[in-house]
mmCIF file of C-alpha atoms in Angstrom:
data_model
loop_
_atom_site.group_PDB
_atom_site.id
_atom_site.type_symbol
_atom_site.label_atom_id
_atom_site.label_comp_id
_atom_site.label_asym_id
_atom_site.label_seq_id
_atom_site.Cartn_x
_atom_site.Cartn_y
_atom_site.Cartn_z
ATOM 1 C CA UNK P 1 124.982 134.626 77.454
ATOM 2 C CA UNK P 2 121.774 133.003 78.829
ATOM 3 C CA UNK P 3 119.272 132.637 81.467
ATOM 4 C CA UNK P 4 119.171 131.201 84.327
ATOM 5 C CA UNK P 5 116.194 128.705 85.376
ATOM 6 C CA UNK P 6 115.985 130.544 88.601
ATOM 7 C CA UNK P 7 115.106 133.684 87.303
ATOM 8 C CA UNK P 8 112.736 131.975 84.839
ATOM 9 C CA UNK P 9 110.829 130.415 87.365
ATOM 10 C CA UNK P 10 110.933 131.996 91.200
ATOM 11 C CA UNK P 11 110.701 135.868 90.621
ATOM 12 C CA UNK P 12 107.418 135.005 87.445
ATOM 13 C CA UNK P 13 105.915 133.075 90.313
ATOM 14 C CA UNK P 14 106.496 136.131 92.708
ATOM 15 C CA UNK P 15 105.144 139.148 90.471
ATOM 16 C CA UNK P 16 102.146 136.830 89.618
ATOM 17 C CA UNK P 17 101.135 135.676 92.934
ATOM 18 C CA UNK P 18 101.634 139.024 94.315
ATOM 19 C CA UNK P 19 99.136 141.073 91.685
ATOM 20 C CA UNK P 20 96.780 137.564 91.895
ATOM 21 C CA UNK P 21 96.854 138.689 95.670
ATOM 22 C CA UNK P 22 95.910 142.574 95.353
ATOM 23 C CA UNK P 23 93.262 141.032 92.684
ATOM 24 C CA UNK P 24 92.158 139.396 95.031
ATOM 25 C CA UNK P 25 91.940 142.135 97.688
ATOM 26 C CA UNK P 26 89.997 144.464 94.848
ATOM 27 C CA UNK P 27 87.514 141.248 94.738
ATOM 28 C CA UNK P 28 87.230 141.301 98.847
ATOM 29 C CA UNK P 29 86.421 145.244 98.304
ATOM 30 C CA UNK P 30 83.787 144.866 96.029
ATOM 31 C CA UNK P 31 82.213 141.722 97.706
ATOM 32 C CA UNK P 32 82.261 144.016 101.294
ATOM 33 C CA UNK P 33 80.596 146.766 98.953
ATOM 34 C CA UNK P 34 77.832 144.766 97.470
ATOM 35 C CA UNK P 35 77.260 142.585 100.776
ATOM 36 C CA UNK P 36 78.401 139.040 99.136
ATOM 37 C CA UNK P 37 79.796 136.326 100.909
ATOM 38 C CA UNK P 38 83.172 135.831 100.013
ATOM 39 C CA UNK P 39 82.507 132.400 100.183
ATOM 40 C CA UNK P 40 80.014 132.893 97.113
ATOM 41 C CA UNK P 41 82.627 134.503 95.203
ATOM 42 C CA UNK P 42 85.128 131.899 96.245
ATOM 43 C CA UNK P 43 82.441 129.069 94.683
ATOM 44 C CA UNK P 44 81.568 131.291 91.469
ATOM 45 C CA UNK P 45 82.722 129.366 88.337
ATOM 46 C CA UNK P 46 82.976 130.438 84.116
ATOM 47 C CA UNK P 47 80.666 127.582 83.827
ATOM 48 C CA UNK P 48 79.836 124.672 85.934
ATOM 49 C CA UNK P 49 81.772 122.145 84.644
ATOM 50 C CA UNK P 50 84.818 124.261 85.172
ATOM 51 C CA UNK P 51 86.582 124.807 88.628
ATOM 52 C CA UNK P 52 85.904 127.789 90.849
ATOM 53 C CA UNK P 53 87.845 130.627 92.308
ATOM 54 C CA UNK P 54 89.064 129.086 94.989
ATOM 55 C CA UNK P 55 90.492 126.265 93.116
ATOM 56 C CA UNK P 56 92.068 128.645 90.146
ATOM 57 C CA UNK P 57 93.976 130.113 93.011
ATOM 58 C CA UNK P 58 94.720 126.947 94.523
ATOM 59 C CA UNK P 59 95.914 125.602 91.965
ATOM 60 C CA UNK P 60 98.180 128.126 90.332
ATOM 61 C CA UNK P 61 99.582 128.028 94.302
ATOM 62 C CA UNK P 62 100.379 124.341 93.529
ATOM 63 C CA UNK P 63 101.790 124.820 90.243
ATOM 64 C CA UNK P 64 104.281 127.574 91.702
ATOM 65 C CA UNK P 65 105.086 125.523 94.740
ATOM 66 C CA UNK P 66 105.541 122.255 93.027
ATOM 67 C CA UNK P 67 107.515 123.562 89.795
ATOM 68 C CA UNK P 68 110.280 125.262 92.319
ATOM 69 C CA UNK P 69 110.659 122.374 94.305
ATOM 70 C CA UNK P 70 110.863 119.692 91.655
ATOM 71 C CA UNK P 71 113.417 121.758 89.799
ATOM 72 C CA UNK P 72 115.410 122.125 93.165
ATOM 73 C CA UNK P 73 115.042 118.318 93.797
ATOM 74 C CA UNK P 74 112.939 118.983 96.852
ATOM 75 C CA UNK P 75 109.567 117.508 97.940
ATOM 76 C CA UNK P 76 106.778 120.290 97.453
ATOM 77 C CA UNK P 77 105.201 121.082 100.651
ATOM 78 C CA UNK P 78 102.009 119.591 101.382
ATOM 79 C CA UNK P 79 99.472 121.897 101.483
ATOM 80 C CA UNK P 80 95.697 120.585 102.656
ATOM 81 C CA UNK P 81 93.463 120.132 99.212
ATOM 82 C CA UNK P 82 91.408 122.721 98.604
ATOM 83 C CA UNK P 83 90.624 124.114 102.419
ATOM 84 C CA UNK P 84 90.464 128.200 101.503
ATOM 85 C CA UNK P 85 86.825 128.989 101.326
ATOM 86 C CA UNK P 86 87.027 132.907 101.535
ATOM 87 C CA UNK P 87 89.278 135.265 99.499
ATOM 88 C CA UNK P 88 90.858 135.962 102.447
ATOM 89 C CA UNK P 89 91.699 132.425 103.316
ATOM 90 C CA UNK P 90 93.193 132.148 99.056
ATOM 91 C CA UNK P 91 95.540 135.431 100.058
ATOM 92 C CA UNK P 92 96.629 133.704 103.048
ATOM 93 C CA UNK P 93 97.469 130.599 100.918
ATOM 94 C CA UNK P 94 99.165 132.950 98.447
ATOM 95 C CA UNK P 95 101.485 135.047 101.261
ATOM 96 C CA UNK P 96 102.593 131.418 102.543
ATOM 97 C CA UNK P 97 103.579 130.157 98.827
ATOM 98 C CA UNK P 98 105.130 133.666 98.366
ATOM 99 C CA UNK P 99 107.171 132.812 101.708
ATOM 100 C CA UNK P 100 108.059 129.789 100.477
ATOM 101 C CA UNK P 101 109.420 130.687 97.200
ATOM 102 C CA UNK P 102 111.466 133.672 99.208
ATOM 103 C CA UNK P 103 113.626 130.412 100.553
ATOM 104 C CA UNK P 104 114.908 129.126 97.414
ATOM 105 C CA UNK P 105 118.357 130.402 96.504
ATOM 106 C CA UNK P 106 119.732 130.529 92.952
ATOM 107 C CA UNK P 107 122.006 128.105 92.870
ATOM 108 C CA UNK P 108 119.154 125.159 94.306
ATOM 109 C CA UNK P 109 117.220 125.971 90.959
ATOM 110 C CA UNK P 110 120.364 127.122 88.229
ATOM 111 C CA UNK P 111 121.325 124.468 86.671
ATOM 112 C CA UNK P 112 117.678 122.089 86.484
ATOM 113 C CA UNK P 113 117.256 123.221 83.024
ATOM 114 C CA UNK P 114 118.227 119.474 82.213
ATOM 115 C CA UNK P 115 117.026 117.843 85.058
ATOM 116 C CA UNK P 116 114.687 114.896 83.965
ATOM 117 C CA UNK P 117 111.211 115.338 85.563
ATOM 118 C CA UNK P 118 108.108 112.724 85.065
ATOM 119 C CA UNK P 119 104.698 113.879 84.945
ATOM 120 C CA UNK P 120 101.905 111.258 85.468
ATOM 121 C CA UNK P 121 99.366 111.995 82.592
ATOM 122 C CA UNK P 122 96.377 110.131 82.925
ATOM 123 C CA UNK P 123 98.317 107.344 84.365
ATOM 124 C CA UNK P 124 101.030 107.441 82.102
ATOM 125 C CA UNK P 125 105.036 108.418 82.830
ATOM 126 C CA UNK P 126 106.097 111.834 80.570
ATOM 127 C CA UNK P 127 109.424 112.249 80.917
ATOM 128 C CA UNK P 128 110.747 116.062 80.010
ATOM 129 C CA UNK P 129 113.784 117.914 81.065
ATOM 130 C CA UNK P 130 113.736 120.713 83.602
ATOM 131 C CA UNK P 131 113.522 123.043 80.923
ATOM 132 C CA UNK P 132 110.517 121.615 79.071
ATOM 133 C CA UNK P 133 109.040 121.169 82.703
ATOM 134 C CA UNK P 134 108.788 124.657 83.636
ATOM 135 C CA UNK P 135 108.386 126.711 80.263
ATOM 136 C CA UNK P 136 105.950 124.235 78.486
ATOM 137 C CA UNK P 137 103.990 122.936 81.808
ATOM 138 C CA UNK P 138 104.344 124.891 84.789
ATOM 139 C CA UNK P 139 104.123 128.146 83.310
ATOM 140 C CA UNK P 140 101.383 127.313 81.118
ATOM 141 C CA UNK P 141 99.444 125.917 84.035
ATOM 142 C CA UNK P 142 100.155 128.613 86.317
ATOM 143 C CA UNK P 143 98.858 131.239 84.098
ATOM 144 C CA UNK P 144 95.606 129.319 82.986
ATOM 145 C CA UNK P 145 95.035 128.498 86.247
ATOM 146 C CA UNK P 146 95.454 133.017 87.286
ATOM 147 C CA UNK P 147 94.236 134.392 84.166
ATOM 148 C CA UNK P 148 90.670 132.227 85.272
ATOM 149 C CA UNK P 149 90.788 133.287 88.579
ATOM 150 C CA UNK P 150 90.968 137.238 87.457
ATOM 151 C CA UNK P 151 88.434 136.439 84.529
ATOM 152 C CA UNK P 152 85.869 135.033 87.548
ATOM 153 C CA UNK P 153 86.519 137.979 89.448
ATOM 154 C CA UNK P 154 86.115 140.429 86.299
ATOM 155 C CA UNK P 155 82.769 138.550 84.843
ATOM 156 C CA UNK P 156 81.239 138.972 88.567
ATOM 157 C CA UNK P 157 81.939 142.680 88.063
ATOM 158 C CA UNK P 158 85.185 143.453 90.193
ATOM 159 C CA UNK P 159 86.887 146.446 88.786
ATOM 160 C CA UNK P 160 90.243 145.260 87.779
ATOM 161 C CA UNK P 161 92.291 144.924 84.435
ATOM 162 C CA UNK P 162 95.571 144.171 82.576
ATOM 163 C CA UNK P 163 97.610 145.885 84.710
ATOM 164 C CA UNK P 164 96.246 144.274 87.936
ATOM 165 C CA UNK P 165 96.900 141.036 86.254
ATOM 166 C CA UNK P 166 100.274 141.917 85.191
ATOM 167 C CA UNK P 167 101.467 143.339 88.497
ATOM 168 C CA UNK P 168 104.419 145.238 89.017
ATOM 169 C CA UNK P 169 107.143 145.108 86.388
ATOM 170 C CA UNK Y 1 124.049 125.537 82.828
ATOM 171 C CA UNK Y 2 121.676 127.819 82.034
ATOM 172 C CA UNK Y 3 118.612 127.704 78.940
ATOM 173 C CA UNK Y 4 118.915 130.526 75.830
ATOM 174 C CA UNK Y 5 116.421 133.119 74.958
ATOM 175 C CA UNK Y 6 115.198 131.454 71.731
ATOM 176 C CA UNK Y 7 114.132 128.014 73.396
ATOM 177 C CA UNK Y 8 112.230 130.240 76.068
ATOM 178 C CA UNK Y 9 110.131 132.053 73.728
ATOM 179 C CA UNK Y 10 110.046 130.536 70.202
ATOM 180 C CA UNK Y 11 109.145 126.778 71.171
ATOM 181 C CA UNK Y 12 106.696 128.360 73.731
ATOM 182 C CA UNK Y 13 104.403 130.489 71.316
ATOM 183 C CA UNK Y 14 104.457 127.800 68.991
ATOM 184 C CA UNK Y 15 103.315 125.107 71.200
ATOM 185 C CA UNK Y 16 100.600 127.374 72.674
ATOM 186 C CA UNK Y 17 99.443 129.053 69.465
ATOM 187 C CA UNK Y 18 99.426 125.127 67.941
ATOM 188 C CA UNK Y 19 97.014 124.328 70.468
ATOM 189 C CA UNK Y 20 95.171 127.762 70.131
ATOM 190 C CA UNK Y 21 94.284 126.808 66.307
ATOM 191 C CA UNK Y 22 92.534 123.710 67.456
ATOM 192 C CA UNK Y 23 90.891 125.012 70.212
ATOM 193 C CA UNK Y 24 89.445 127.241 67.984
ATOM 194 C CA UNK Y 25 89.195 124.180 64.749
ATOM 195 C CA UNK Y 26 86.756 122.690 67.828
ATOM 196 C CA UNK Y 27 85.101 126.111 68.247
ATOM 197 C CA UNK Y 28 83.921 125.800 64.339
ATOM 198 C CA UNK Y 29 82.556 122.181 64.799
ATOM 199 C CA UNK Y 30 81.039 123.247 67.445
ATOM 200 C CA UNK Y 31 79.537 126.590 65.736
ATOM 201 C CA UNK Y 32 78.731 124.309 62.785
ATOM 202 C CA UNK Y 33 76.539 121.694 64.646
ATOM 203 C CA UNK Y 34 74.754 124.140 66.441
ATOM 204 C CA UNK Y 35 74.438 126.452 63.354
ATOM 205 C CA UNK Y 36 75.658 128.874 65.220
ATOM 206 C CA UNK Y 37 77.443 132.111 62.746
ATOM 207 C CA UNK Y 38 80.829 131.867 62.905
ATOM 208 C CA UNK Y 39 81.018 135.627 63.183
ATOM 209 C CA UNK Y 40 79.004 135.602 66.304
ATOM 210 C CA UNK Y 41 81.024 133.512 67.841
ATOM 211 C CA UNK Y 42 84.145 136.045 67.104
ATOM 212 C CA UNK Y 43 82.343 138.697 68.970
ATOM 213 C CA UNK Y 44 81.428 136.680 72.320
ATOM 214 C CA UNK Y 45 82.976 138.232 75.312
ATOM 215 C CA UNK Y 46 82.649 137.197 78.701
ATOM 216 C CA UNK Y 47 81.604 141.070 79.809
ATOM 217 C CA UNK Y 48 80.576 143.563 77.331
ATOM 218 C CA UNK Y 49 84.109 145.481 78.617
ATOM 219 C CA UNK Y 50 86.460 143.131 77.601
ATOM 220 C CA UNK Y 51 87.906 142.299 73.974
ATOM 221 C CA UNK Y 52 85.636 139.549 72.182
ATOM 222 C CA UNK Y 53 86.786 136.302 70.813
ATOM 223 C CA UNK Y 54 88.770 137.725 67.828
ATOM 224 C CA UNK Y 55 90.917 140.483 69.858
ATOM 225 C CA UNK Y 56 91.757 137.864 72.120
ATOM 226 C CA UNK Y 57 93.764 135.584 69.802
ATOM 227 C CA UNK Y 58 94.528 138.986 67.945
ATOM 228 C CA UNK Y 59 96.909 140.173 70.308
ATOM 229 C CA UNK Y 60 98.111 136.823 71.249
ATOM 230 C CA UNK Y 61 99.005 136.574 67.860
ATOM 231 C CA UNK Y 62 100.907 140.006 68.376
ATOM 232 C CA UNK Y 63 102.729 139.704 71.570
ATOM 233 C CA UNK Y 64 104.113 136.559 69.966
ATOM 234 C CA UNK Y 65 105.255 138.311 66.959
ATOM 235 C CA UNK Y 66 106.202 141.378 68.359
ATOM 236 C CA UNK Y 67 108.135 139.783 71.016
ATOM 237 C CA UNK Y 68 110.323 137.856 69.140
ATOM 238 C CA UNK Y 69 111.202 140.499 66.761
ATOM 239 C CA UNK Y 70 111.863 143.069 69.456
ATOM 240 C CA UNK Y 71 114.370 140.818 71.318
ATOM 241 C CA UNK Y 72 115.992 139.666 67.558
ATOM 242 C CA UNK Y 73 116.224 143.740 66.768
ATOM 243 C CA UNK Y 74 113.786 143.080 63.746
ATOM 244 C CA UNK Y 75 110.509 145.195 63.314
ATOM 245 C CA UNK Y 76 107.661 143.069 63.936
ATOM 246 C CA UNK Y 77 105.635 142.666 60.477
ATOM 247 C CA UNK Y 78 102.936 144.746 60.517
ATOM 248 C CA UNK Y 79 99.310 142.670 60.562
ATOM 249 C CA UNK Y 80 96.205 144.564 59.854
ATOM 250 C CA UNK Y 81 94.447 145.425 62.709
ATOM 251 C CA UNK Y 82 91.226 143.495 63.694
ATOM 252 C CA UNK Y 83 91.017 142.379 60.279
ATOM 253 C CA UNK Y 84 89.896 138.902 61.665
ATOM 254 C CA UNK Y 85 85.892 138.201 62.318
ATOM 255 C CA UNK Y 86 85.248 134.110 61.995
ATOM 256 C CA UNK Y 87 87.262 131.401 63.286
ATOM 257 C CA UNK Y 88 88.880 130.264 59.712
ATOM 258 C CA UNK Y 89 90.368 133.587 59.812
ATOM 259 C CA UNK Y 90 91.964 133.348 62.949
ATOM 260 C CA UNK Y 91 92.953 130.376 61.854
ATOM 261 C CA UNK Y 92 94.962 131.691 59.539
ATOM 262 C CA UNK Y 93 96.362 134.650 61.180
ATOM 263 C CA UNK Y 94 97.893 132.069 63.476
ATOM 264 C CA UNK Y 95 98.928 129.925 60.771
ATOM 265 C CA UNK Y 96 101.130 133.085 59.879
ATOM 266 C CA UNK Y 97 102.685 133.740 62.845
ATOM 267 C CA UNK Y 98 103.717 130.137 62.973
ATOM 268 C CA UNK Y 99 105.068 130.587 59.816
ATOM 269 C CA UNK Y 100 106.663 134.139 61.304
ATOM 270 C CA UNK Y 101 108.096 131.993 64.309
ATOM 271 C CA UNK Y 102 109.987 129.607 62.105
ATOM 272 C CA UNK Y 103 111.822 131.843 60.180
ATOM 273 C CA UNK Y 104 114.052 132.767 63.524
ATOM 274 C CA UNK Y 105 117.311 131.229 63.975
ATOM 275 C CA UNK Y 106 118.474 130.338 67.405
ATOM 276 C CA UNK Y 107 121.324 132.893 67.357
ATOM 277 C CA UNK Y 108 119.099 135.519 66.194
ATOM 278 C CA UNK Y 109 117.580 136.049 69.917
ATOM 279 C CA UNK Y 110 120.044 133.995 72.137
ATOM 280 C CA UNK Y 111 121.630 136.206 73.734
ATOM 281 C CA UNK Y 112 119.372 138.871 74.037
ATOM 282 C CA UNK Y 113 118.684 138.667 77.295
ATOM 283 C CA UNK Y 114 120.536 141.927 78.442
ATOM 284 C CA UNK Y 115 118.956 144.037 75.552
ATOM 285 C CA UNK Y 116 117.288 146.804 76.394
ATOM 286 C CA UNK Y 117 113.248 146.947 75.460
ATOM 287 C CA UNK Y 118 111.961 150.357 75.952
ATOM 288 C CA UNK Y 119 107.990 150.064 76.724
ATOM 289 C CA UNK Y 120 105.237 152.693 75.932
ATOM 290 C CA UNK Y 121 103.163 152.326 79.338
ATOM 291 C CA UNK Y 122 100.104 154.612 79.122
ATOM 292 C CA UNK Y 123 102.799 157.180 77.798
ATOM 293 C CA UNK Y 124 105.320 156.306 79.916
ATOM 294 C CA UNK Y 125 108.499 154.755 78.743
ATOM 295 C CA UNK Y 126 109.798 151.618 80.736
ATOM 296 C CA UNK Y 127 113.258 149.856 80.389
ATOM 297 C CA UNK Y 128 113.354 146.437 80.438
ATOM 298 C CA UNK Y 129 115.989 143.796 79.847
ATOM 299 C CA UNK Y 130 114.952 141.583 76.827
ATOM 300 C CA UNK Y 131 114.629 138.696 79.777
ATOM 301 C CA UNK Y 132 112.188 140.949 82.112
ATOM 302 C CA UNK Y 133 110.424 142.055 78.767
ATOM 303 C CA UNK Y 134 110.369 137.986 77.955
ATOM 304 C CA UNK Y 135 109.196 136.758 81.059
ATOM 305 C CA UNK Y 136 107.345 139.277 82.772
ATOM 306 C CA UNK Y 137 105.639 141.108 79.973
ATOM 307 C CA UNK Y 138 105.031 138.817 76.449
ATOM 308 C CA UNK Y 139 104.478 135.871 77.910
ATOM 309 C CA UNK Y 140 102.246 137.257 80.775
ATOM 310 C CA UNK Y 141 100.095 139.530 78.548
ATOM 311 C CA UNK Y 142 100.277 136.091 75.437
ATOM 312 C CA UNK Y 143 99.059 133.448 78.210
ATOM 313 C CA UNK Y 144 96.700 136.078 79.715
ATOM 314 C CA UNK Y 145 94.881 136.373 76.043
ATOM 315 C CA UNK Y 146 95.018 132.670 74.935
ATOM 316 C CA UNK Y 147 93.581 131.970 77.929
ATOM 317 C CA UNK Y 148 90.759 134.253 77.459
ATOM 318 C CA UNK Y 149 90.184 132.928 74.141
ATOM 319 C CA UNK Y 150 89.764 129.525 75.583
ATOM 320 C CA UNK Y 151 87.676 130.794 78.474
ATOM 321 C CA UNK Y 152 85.123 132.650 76.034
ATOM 322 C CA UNK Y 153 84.694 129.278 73.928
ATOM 323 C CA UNK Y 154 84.582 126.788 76.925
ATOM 324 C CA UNK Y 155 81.891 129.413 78.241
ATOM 325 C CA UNK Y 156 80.416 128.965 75.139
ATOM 326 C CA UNK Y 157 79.736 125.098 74.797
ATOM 327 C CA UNK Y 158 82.656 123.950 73.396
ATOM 328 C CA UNK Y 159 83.910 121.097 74.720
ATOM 329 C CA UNK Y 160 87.126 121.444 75.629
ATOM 330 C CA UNK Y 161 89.888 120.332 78.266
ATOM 331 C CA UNK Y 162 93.234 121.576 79.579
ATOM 332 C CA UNK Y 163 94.614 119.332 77.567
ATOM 333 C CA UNK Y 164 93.523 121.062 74.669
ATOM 334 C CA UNK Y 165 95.056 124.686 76.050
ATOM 335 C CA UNK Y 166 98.304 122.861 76.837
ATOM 336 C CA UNK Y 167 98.816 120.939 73.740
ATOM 337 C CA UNK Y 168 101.406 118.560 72.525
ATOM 338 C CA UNK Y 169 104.029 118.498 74.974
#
């Protein structure tokens, strides 16, 4: 009895990126209520030394995109750096990483758990296995990377909470 | 091929909650130099409606504990409730869960991945498997509040990096 790394990777990614999506339709809402440019929200940061909305989404998009297709031994597709200026431009980013993910079958991601993947941190090689990849990077990344985007959205005064970030279970 | 239930929760909160504790031993250097109470620091939020500093490692603290008794059939031991108010103290309650989170064997949760983990949503009771509870609930709702935790500190002044939420990997 066990898990496989399909189901510990591809379906996370999907509930996630699919309540990070209606978050960010509740954040569209309010910004159409109170007359702000979505592009305003998009470039509203925790602090300014951190990155802003856009790029929280962006990059837990990457993170999703990347982890599948490294486990599956596939490039990650190239996405343009950082082009989504509106929250309507990060859903659209979202819905094609959500397609994406929809392509990968089981058996191209069972099986990775000892796959050896190298990170490049800070210009050195980290080797870990598939396993160690995706439960003590990816995941970790990918759910900084939302749980900043929703607290953004929430500090600026968009009505959302847990269970928006959760999604549907 | 496939990875076991313990690996993909025990390792995890430890990792994370290792790197929590020194997030928050920078948090008291940092409350120390600028002679800042460390009790005040507990209670920063970033918006008077969501948990402060303390809750937020808290119930990271629980849905680590509770998690891995629930999918071991154990009770989860029973912490006092927001007993927590500076940093040292948090320090400690984390200290005991990673104390908690060593006492599991391997074949105490492998395996658990088909049990069934009845939830109390706003009064409603959910079925999960122990793997949906795993993945889409604990580890959501434990990387949601350690990354709040972060958030509020890095919002703070404290200077700190991903690298510090991540950890040793």
């Amino acid at each position: 009895m066990a898990i496989g790394m399909y189901s510990a990777s591809v379906p996370v990614y999907q509930r996630q990126l699919g309540a990070l999506s209606r978050v960010l339709d509740k954040g569209s809402a309010w910004a159409a209520a109170k007359k702000v440019d979505e592009g305003v929200l998009g470039a509203t940061r925790l602090i300014p030394d951190m990155f802003p909305l856009t790029r929280q989404v962006q990059l837990a998009c990457r993170f999703a995109e990347e982890s599948t297709s490294r486990l599956a031994g596939l490039e990650a597709p190239k996405a343009p750096e950082n082009a989504e200026k509106t929250l309507g431009e990060l859903r659209t980013r979202v819905a094609a990483v959500l397609d994406h993910l929809k392509t990968f079958k089981p058996d191209q991601i069972n099986g990775s758990e000892g796959r050896e993947i190298v990170l490049n941190i800070a210009g050195s090689p980290l080797k870990l296995s598939g396993e160690q990849y995706l439960e003590h990077f990816a995941m970790a990344n990918f759910y900084f990377h939302c749980t900043t985007a929703y607290a953004i959205l929430r500090q600026c005064g968009v009505e959302i909470g847990k269970r928006d970030f959760i999604g549907g279970l």
